[in-house]
Short mmCIF file of N, CA and C in Angstrom, two decimals:
data_model
loop_
_atom_site.label_atom_id
_atom_site.label_comp_id
_atom_site.label_asym_id
_atom_site.label_seq_id
_atom_site.Cartn_x
_atom_site.Cartn_y
_atom_site.Cartn_z
N ASN A 1 0.83 -1.20 0.00
CA ASN A 1 0.00 0.00 0.00
C ASN A 1 0.88 1.26 0.00
N PRO A 2 0.63 2.15 -0.95
CA PRO A 2 1.40 3.41 -0.94
C PRO A 2 0.94 4.31 0.20
N SER A 3 1.89 5.01 0.79
CA SER A 3 1.59 5.90 1.91
C SER A 3 0.91 7.18 1.41
N PRO A 4 -0.08 7.69 2.11
CA PRO A 4 -0.73 8.94 1.71
C PRO A 4 0.11 10.19 2.05
N PHE A 5 1.14 10.02 2.87
CA PHE A 5 1.89 11.18 3.35
C PHE A 5 2.62 11.96 2.27
N PRO A 6 3.26 11.32 1.28
CA PRO A 6 3.96 12.14 0.27
C PRO A 6 3.02 13.11 -0.44
N HIS A 7 1.79 12.67 -0.73
CA HIS A 7 0.83 13.55 -1.41
C HIS A 7 0.43 14.71 -0.50
N PHE A 8 0.31 14.44 0.78
CA PHE A 8 -0.03 15.50 1.73
C PHE A 8 1.04 16.58 1.73
N PHE A 9 2.31 16.18 1.74
CA PHE A 9 3.40 17.15 1.78
C PHE A 9 3.49 17.96 0.49
N LEU A 10 3.10 17.37 -0.62
CA LEU A 10 3.09 18.10 -1.88
C LEU A 10 2.03 19.21 -1.85
N ALA A 11 0.97 19.01 -1.09
CA ALA A 11 -0.11 19.98 -1.03
C ALA A 11 0.15 21.09 0.00
N LEU A 12 1.17 20.95 0.83
CA LEU A 12 1.42 21.94 1.88
C LEU A 12 1.64 23.36 1.35
N PRO A 13 2.47 23.57 0.31
CA PRO A 13 2.63 24.96 -0.17
C PRO A 13 1.32 25.57 -0.66
N LEU A 14 0.49 24.78 -1.32
CA LEU A 14 -0.80 25.26 -1.78
C LEU A 14 -1.68 25.61 -0.58
N PHE A 15 -1.71 24.74 0.41
CA PHE A 15 -2.50 24.97 1.61
C PHE A 15 -2.03 26.24 2.33
N ALA A 16 -0.72 26.43 2.40
CA ALA A 16 -0.17 27.61 3.07
C ALA A 16 -0.59 28.89 2.34
N SER A 17 -0.58 28.87 1.01
CA SER A 17 -0.97 30.08 0.28
C SER A 17 -2.47 30.35 0.41
N ILE A 18 -3.29 29.30 0.45
CA ILE A 18 -4.72 29.46 0.65
C ILE A 18 -4.99 30.01 2.05
N LEU A 19 -4.30 29.45 3.05
CA LEU A 19 -4.46 29.91 4.43
C LEU A 19 -4.05 31.36 4.55
N SER A 20 -2.93 31.72 3.93
CA SER A 20 -2.45 33.09 3.97
C SER A 20 -3.45 34.04 3.32
N ALA A 21 -4.02 33.64 2.19
CA ALA A 21 -5.00 34.48 1.50
C ALA A 21 -6.26 34.66 2.34
N THR A 22 -6.62 33.65 3.12
CA THR A 22 -7.83 33.77 3.93
C THR A 22 -7.61 34.65 5.14
N MET A 23 -6.36 34.90 5.54
CA MET A 23 -6.09 35.76 6.69
C MET A 23 -6.70 37.14 6.47
N SER A 24 -6.58 37.65 5.24
CA SER A 24 -7.11 38.98 4.98
C SER A 24 -8.62 39.02 5.15
N TYR A 25 -9.30 37.91 4.89
CA TYR A 25 -10.75 37.90 5.02
C TYR A 25 -11.21 37.81 6.46
N MET A 26 -10.30 37.51 7.36
CA MET A 26 -10.63 37.45 8.78
C MET A 26 -10.55 38.85 9.42
N LEU A 27 -9.98 39.80 8.69
CA LEU A 27 -9.84 41.17 9.18
C LEU A 27 -10.88 42.06 8.49
N THR A 28 -11.21 43.17 9.12
CA THR A 28 -12.26 44.06 8.61
C THR A 28 -11.78 44.84 7.40
N HIS A 29 -12.53 44.74 6.30
CA HIS A 29 -12.25 45.50 5.09
C HIS A 29 -13.12 46.76 5.06
N LEU A 30 -12.51 47.87 4.69
CA LEU A 30 -13.24 49.10 4.48
C LEU A 30 -13.37 49.27 2.97
N THR A 31 -14.59 49.47 2.49
CA THR A 31 -14.83 49.38 1.05
C THR A 31 -15.09 50.72 0.36
N ASN A 32 -15.05 51.82 1.12
CA ASN A 32 -15.17 53.14 0.48
C ASN A 32 -14.50 54.19 1.36
N GLY A 33 -14.31 55.36 0.79
CA GLY A 33 -13.60 56.44 1.49
C GLY A 33 -14.30 56.87 2.76
N TRP A 34 -15.64 56.88 2.75
CA TRP A 34 -16.39 57.28 3.94
C TRP A 34 -16.11 56.32 5.10
N GLN A 35 -16.07 55.01 4.82
CA GLN A 35 -15.79 54.03 5.88
C GLN A 35 -14.39 54.23 6.46
N VAL A 36 -13.42 54.53 5.58
CA VAL A 36 -12.05 54.78 6.06
C VAL A 36 -12.04 56.00 6.97
N ASP A 37 -12.66 57.09 6.51
CA ASP A 37 -12.74 58.31 7.32
C ASP A 37 -13.40 58.03 8.67
N GLN A 38 -14.52 57.32 8.66
CA GLN A 38 -15.25 57.04 9.90
C GLN A 38 -14.42 56.17 10.85
N ALA A 39 -13.72 55.19 10.31
CA ALA A 39 -12.88 54.32 11.15
C ALA A 39 -11.81 55.13 11.87
N ILE A 40 -11.21 56.07 11.13
CA ILE A 40 -10.14 56.90 11.71
C ILE A 40 -10.74 57.94 12.68
N LEU A 41 -11.89 58.51 12.32
CA LEU A 41 -12.53 59.54 13.16
C LEU A 41 -13.13 58.98 14.45
N ALA A 42 -13.75 57.82 14.35
CA ALA A 42 -14.57 57.31 15.46
C ALA A 42 -13.76 56.71 16.60
N GLU A 43 -12.56 56.25 16.33
CA GLU A 43 -11.79 55.56 17.38
C GLU A 43 -11.10 56.57 18.29
N GLU A 44 -11.49 56.56 19.57
CA GLU A 44 -10.97 57.53 20.53
C GLU A 44 -9.79 57.02 21.35
N ASP A 45 -9.74 55.72 21.59
CA ASP A 45 -8.79 55.20 22.58
C ASP A 45 -7.71 54.29 22.04
N ARG A 46 -7.83 53.87 20.77
CA ARG A 46 -6.87 52.91 20.23
C ARG A 46 -6.23 53.45 18.96
N VAL A 47 -5.06 52.87 18.64
CA VAL A 47 -4.39 53.18 17.39
C VAL A 47 -5.18 52.50 16.27
N VAL A 48 -5.44 53.23 15.20
CA VAL A 48 -6.09 52.65 14.02
C VAL A 48 -4.98 52.30 13.05
N ILE A 49 -4.87 51.01 12.74
CA ILE A 49 -3.85 50.50 11.81
C ILE A 49 -4.57 50.21 10.51
N VAL A 50 -4.13 50.87 9.43
CA VAL A 50 -4.76 50.66 8.14
C VAL A 50 -3.72 50.07 7.19
N ARG A 51 -4.06 48.89 6.65
CA ARG A 51 -3.20 48.27 5.63
C ARG A 51 -3.81 48.60 4.28
N PHE A 52 -3.10 49.44 3.53
CA PHE A 52 -3.52 49.76 2.17
C PHE A 52 -2.81 48.81 1.22
N GLY A 53 -3.54 48.23 0.27
CA GLY A 53 -2.93 47.32 -0.69
C GLY A 53 -3.98 46.44 -1.33
N HIS A 54 -3.57 45.20 -1.66
CA HIS A 54 -4.48 44.23 -2.29
C HIS A 54 -4.37 42.89 -1.55
N ASP A 55 -5.51 42.24 -1.36
CA ASP A 55 -5.51 40.94 -0.68
C ASP A 55 -4.69 39.90 -1.42
N TRP A 56 -4.57 40.02 -2.73
CA TRP A 56 -3.87 39.02 -3.54
C TRP A 56 -2.37 39.27 -3.63
N ASP A 57 -1.90 40.43 -3.18
CA ASP A 57 -0.47 40.74 -3.28
C ASP A 57 0.33 39.93 -2.26
N PRO A 58 1.44 39.30 -2.69
CA PRO A 58 2.23 38.46 -1.77
C PRO A 58 2.72 39.22 -0.52
N ASP A 59 3.14 40.48 -0.67
CA ASP A 59 3.58 41.25 0.50
C ASP A 59 2.42 41.53 1.44
N CYS A 60 1.26 41.84 0.87
CA CYS A 60 0.08 42.07 1.70
C CYS A 60 -0.35 40.79 2.41
N MET A 61 -0.24 39.66 1.72
CA MET A 61 -0.60 38.38 2.35
C MET A 61 0.26 38.13 3.58
N LYS A 62 1.55 38.39 3.47
CA LYS A 62 2.46 38.20 4.61
C LYS A 62 2.11 39.16 5.74
N THR A 63 1.88 40.41 5.39
CA THR A 63 1.53 41.41 6.39
C THR A 63 0.18 41.08 7.03
N ASP A 64 -0.80 40.69 6.22
CA ASP A 64 -2.12 40.34 6.75
C ASP A 64 -2.05 39.16 7.70
N GLU A 65 -1.19 38.20 7.38
CA GLU A 65 -1.02 37.05 8.27
C GLU A 65 -0.49 37.50 9.63
N ALA A 66 0.48 38.41 9.62
CA ALA A 66 1.02 38.95 10.87
C ALA A 66 -0.05 39.76 11.60
N LEU A 67 -0.78 40.59 10.88
CA LEU A 67 -1.84 41.41 11.49
C LEU A 67 -2.92 40.54 12.12
N PHE A 68 -3.33 39.51 11.39
CA PHE A 68 -4.34 38.59 11.93
C PHE A 68 -3.80 37.90 13.19
N GLY A 69 -2.52 37.52 13.14
CA GLY A 69 -1.91 36.83 14.27
C GLY A 69 -1.83 37.67 15.53
N ILE A 70 -1.74 38.98 15.39
CA ILE A 70 -1.63 39.85 16.57
C ILE A 70 -2.95 40.53 16.94
N SER A 71 -3.95 40.42 16.09
CA SER A 71 -5.19 41.19 16.29
C SER A 71 -5.80 41.02 17.68
N ASP A 72 -5.79 39.82 18.19
CA ASP A 72 -6.37 39.59 19.51
C ASP A 72 -5.49 40.16 20.62
N ARG A 73 -4.18 40.10 20.41
CA ARG A 73 -3.24 40.58 21.44
C ARG A 73 -3.18 42.10 21.54
N ILE A 74 -3.56 42.80 20.47
CA ILE A 74 -3.50 44.27 20.50
C ILE A 74 -4.87 44.92 20.62
N LYS A 75 -5.91 44.11 20.81
CA LYS A 75 -7.28 44.64 20.76
C LYS A 75 -7.56 45.75 21.76
N ASN A 76 -6.79 45.82 22.85
CA ASN A 76 -7.01 46.87 23.84
C ASN A 76 -6.40 48.20 23.45
N PHE A 77 -5.42 48.19 22.54
CA PHE A 77 -4.76 49.45 22.18
C PHE A 77 -4.64 49.65 20.67
N GLY A 78 -5.19 48.74 19.86
CA GLY A 78 -5.13 48.90 18.41
C GLY A 78 -6.27 48.18 17.71
N VAL A 79 -6.67 48.73 16.57
CA VAL A 79 -7.71 48.12 15.74
C VAL A 79 -7.20 48.14 14.30
N ILE A 80 -7.44 47.04 13.58
CA ILE A 80 -6.86 46.84 12.24
C ILE A 80 -7.94 46.88 11.17
N TYR A 81 -7.64 47.60 10.09
CA TYR A 81 -8.53 47.64 8.93
C TYR A 81 -7.70 47.43 7.67
N LEU A 82 -8.34 46.83 6.66
CA LEU A 82 -7.71 46.63 5.36
C LEU A 82 -8.45 47.45 4.32
N VAL A 83 -7.69 48.06 3.41
CA VAL A 83 -8.29 48.88 2.34
C VAL A 83 -7.66 48.48 1.02
N ASP A 84 -8.50 48.11 0.06
CA ASP A 84 -8.03 47.78 -1.29
C ASP A 84 -7.83 49.09 -2.05
N ILE A 85 -6.58 49.37 -2.45
CA ILE A 85 -6.26 50.66 -3.07
C ILE A 85 -6.79 50.79 -4.50
N SER A 86 -7.25 49.69 -5.09
CA SER A 86 -7.89 49.77 -6.41
C SER A 86 -9.37 50.14 -6.27
N LYS A 87 -10.02 49.58 -5.26
CA LYS A 87 -11.45 49.84 -5.05
C LYS A 87 -11.68 51.16 -4.31
N VAL A 88 -10.76 51.52 -3.42
CA VAL A 88 -10.86 52.76 -2.66
C VAL A 88 -9.61 53.58 -2.97
N ALA A 89 -9.70 54.37 -4.02
CA ALA A 89 -8.53 55.13 -4.49
C ALA A 89 -8.48 56.54 -3.89
N ASP A 90 -9.41 56.87 -3.01
CA ASP A 90 -9.53 58.22 -2.45
C ASP A 90 -8.25 58.71 -1.78
N PHE A 91 -7.47 57.80 -1.20
CA PHE A 91 -6.31 58.19 -0.39
C PHE A 91 -4.98 57.96 -1.08
N ASN A 92 -5.01 57.37 -2.29
CA ASN A 92 -3.78 56.99 -2.98
C ASN A 92 -2.84 58.17 -3.20
N GLU A 93 -3.39 59.29 -3.65
CA GLU A 93 -2.54 60.45 -3.90
C GLU A 93 -2.16 61.15 -2.60
N MET A 94 -3.14 61.36 -1.73
CA MET A 94 -2.89 62.07 -0.47
C MET A 94 -1.81 61.39 0.38
N TYR A 95 -1.87 60.05 0.48
CA TYR A 95 -0.91 59.31 1.29
C TYR A 95 0.22 58.69 0.47
N GLU A 96 0.27 59.02 -0.83
CA GLU A 96 1.31 58.50 -1.72
C GLU A 96 1.40 56.98 -1.65
N LEU A 97 0.27 56.34 -1.91
CA LEU A 97 0.16 54.88 -1.81
C LEU A 97 0.55 54.24 -3.14
N TYR A 98 1.84 54.23 -3.42
CA TYR A 98 2.35 53.69 -4.67
C TYR A 98 2.99 52.31 -4.49
N ASP A 99 3.15 51.89 -3.25
CA ASP A 99 3.76 50.58 -2.97
C ASP A 99 2.68 49.52 -2.94
N PRO A 100 3.07 48.25 -3.17
CA PRO A 100 2.06 47.17 -3.17
C PRO A 100 1.36 47.01 -1.82
N CYS A 101 2.08 47.31 -0.73
CA CYS A 101 1.52 47.11 0.61
C CYS A 101 2.03 48.22 1.52
N THR A 102 1.10 48.89 2.19
CA THR A 102 1.46 50.01 3.06
C THR A 102 0.68 49.92 4.37
N LEU A 103 1.40 50.10 5.48
CA LEU A 103 0.76 50.20 6.79
C LEU A 103 0.85 51.64 7.26
N MET A 104 -0.28 52.17 7.70
CA MET A 104 -0.30 53.52 8.26
C MET A 104 -1.02 53.49 9.60
N PHE A 105 -0.69 54.48 10.45
CA PHE A 105 -1.17 54.49 11.82
C PHE A 105 -1.83 55.83 12.14
N PHE A 106 -2.97 55.76 12.84
CA PHE A 106 -3.71 56.97 13.20
C PHE A 106 -4.13 56.86 14.66
N PHE A 107 -4.19 58.01 15.34
CA PHE A 107 -4.66 58.04 16.73
C PHE A 107 -5.45 59.32 16.92
N ARG A 108 -6.70 59.19 17.36
CA ARG A 108 -7.60 60.33 17.56
C ARG A 108 -7.62 61.24 16.34
N ASN A 109 -7.83 60.62 15.18
CA ASN A 109 -7.97 61.32 13.90
C ASN A 109 -6.69 62.02 13.45
N LYS A 110 -5.55 61.58 13.95
CA LYS A 110 -4.28 62.19 13.56
C LYS A 110 -3.36 61.10 13.02
N HIS A 111 -2.75 61.39 11.87
CA HIS A 111 -1.77 60.45 11.31
C HIS A 111 -0.54 60.47 12.20
N ILE A 112 -0.15 59.31 12.70
CA ILE A 112 1.04 59.20 13.56
C ILE A 112 2.19 58.68 12.71
N MET A 113 3.27 59.44 12.72
CA MET A 113 4.45 59.04 11.97
C MET A 113 5.39 58.26 12.88
N ILE A 114 6.18 57.37 12.25
CA ILE A 114 7.13 56.57 13.01
C ILE A 114 8.48 56.56 12.30
N ASP A 115 9.52 56.89 13.05
CA ASP A 115 10.88 56.89 12.51
C ASP A 115 11.41 55.46 12.61
N LEU A 116 11.49 54.81 11.46
CA LEU A 116 11.95 53.42 11.38
C LEU A 116 13.41 53.34 10.93
N GLY A 117 14.02 54.51 10.71
CA GLY A 117 15.39 54.54 10.22
C GLY A 117 15.49 54.42 8.71
N THR A 118 14.34 54.43 8.02
CA THR A 118 14.33 54.22 6.56
C THR A 118 14.28 55.53 5.79
N GLY A 119 14.03 56.63 6.48
CA GLY A 119 13.89 57.91 5.79
C GLY A 119 12.44 58.26 5.49
N ASN A 120 11.56 57.28 5.50
CA ASN A 120 10.13 57.53 5.28
C ASN A 120 9.41 57.32 6.61
N ASN A 121 9.03 58.40 7.26
CA ASN A 121 8.39 58.31 8.57
C ASN A 121 6.87 58.21 8.49
N ASN A 122 6.32 58.27 7.28
CA ASN A 122 4.87 58.30 7.12
C ASN A 122 4.21 56.93 7.20
N LYS A 123 4.96 55.87 6.85
CA LYS A 123 4.32 54.57 6.70
C LYS A 123 5.36 53.46 6.65
N ILE A 124 4.86 52.24 6.80
CA ILE A 124 5.68 51.03 6.58
C ILE A 124 5.28 50.52 5.20
N ASN A 125 6.24 50.43 4.28
CA ASN A 125 5.89 50.06 2.91
C ASN A 125 6.62 48.80 2.45
N TRP A 126 6.73 47.84 3.36
CA TRP A 126 7.27 46.53 3.01
C TRP A 126 6.48 45.47 3.76
N ALA A 127 6.66 44.23 3.37
CA ALA A 127 5.96 43.12 4.04
C ALA A 127 6.48 43.02 5.47
N PHE A 128 5.61 43.14 6.43
CA PHE A 128 5.97 43.07 7.85
C PHE A 128 5.49 41.74 8.38
N GLU A 129 6.42 40.82 8.63
CA GLU A 129 6.04 39.45 8.98
C GLU A 129 6.22 39.09 10.45
N ASP A 130 7.12 39.76 11.14
CA ASP A 130 7.43 39.40 12.53
C ASP A 130 6.35 39.96 13.46
N GLN A 131 5.58 39.08 14.06
CA GLN A 131 4.45 39.51 14.87
C GLN A 131 4.88 40.29 16.10
N GLN A 132 5.92 39.84 16.79
CA GLN A 132 6.34 40.55 18.00
C GLN A 132 6.87 41.94 17.68
N GLU A 133 7.62 42.05 16.57
CA GLU A 133 8.11 43.37 16.16
C GLU A 133 6.95 44.30 15.82
N LEU A 134 5.92 43.75 15.19
CA LEU A 134 4.75 44.55 14.83
C LEU A 134 4.02 45.01 16.09
N ILE A 135 3.87 44.13 17.06
CA ILE A 135 3.26 44.51 18.35
C ILE A 135 4.09 45.61 18.99
N ASP A 136 5.42 45.47 19.00
CA ASP A 136 6.30 46.47 19.60
C ASP A 136 6.13 47.83 18.92
N VAL A 137 6.03 47.84 17.59
CA VAL A 137 5.85 49.09 16.84
C VAL A 137 4.51 49.73 17.21
N ILE A 138 3.45 48.94 17.23
CA ILE A 138 2.11 49.47 17.54
C ILE A 138 2.05 49.97 18.98
N GLU A 139 2.67 49.24 19.91
CA GLU A 139 2.72 49.69 21.31
C GLU A 139 3.46 51.01 21.44
N THR A 140 4.57 51.14 20.73
CA THR A 140 5.36 52.37 20.75
C THR A 140 4.54 53.53 20.21
N ILE A 141 3.81 53.30 19.12
CA ILE A 141 2.95 54.33 18.54
C ILE A 141 1.86 54.71 19.55
N TYR A 142 1.25 53.72 20.16
CA TYR A 142 0.18 53.97 21.14
C TYR A 142 0.68 54.81 22.31
N ARG A 143 1.83 54.41 22.87
CA ARG A 143 2.37 55.15 24.04
C ARG A 143 2.72 56.58 23.67
N GLY A 144 3.37 56.76 22.51
CA GLY A 144 3.76 58.10 22.08
C GLY A 144 2.56 58.96 21.73
N ALA A 145 1.61 58.39 20.99
CA ALA A 145 0.44 59.14 20.57
C ALA A 145 -0.41 59.58 21.75
N ARG A 146 -0.50 58.73 22.77
CA ARG A 146 -1.26 59.10 23.97
C ARG A 146 -0.64 60.28 24.69
N LYS A 147 0.66 60.46 24.52
CA LYS A 147 1.36 61.61 25.12
C LYS A 147 1.33 62.83 24.19
N GLY A 148 0.63 62.70 23.05
CA GLY A 148 0.50 63.82 22.14
C GLY A 148 1.58 63.91 21.08
N ARG A 149 2.40 62.90 20.97
CA ARG A 149 3.48 62.92 19.97
C ARG A 149 2.94 62.53 18.60
N GLY A 150 3.32 63.28 17.59
CA GLY A 150 2.92 62.98 16.22
C GLY A 150 3.96 62.15 15.49
N LEU A 151 5.16 62.06 16.10
CA LEU A 151 6.25 61.25 15.54
C LEU A 151 6.86 60.46 16.68
N VAL A 152 6.94 59.16 16.50
CA VAL A 152 7.57 58.29 17.50
C VAL A 152 8.75 57.56 16.85
N VAL A 153 9.67 57.10 17.67
CA VAL A 153 10.84 56.38 17.17
C VAL A 153 10.62 54.89 17.37
N SER A 154 10.81 54.14 16.31
CA SER A 154 10.62 52.70 16.34
C SER A 154 11.58 52.05 17.35
N PRO A 155 11.13 50.98 18.02
CA PRO A 155 12.03 50.28 18.93
C PRO A 155 13.17 49.57 18.20
N LYS A 156 13.04 49.40 16.90
CA LYS A 156 14.07 48.74 16.10
C LYS A 156 14.39 49.60 14.88
N ASP A 157 15.67 49.62 14.51
CA ASP A 157 16.12 50.38 13.33
C ASP A 157 16.03 49.46 12.11
N TYR A 158 15.26 49.88 11.12
CA TYR A 158 15.08 49.07 9.91
C TYR A 158 15.89 49.62 8.73
N SER A 159 16.87 50.47 9.00
CA SER A 159 17.60 51.14 7.92
C SER A 159 18.37 50.17 7.04
N THR A 160 18.79 49.04 7.57
CA THR A 160 19.55 48.08 6.75
C THR A 160 18.72 46.90 6.29
N LYS A 161 17.44 46.86 6.72
CA LYS A 161 16.61 45.70 6.36
C LYS A 161 16.30 45.66 4.88
N TYR A 162 15.95 46.81 4.30
CA TYR A 162 15.59 46.84 2.89
C TYR A 162 16.45 47.88 2.18
N ARG A 163 17.32 47.41 1.31
CA ARG A 163 18.16 48.31 0.52
C ARG A 163 17.61 48.37 -0.89
N TYR A 164 17.54 49.58 -1.43
CA TYR A 164 16.98 49.75 -2.77
C TYR A 164 18.08 50.02 -3.76
#
């Protein structure tokens, strides 16, 4: 009798990509500009994390997996939303959303900037996969924003992580 295990292992990469794609569907999608505005305006006590991009993009899939993985752990100080930049193009020019995947942070209707050592303090524009690092970044933003800071310094320097 042939073992069923080799076939199972062949299906693992496919299963992983399907699982990763479903992570984005477990998070709240905002489908128009009004919803994005309301999400940012209405939240008084937590950091609003908005992932701009596409559910099908590989970088967004990695980021969404990390966001889904931390969503329960940050629920007291952060809330996560996903925005498809093709369907909701209202913010593309204003926030310069030209990258496949972008994370932005807001607190009490104010865009919070973070110095990651990359030169771009407005957003994270790469796939963010490390859940603990993401929690640390969001916690740092929360603590700084609560003190009225519009710019916070990341707990980790990412200046050498991505070279262009």
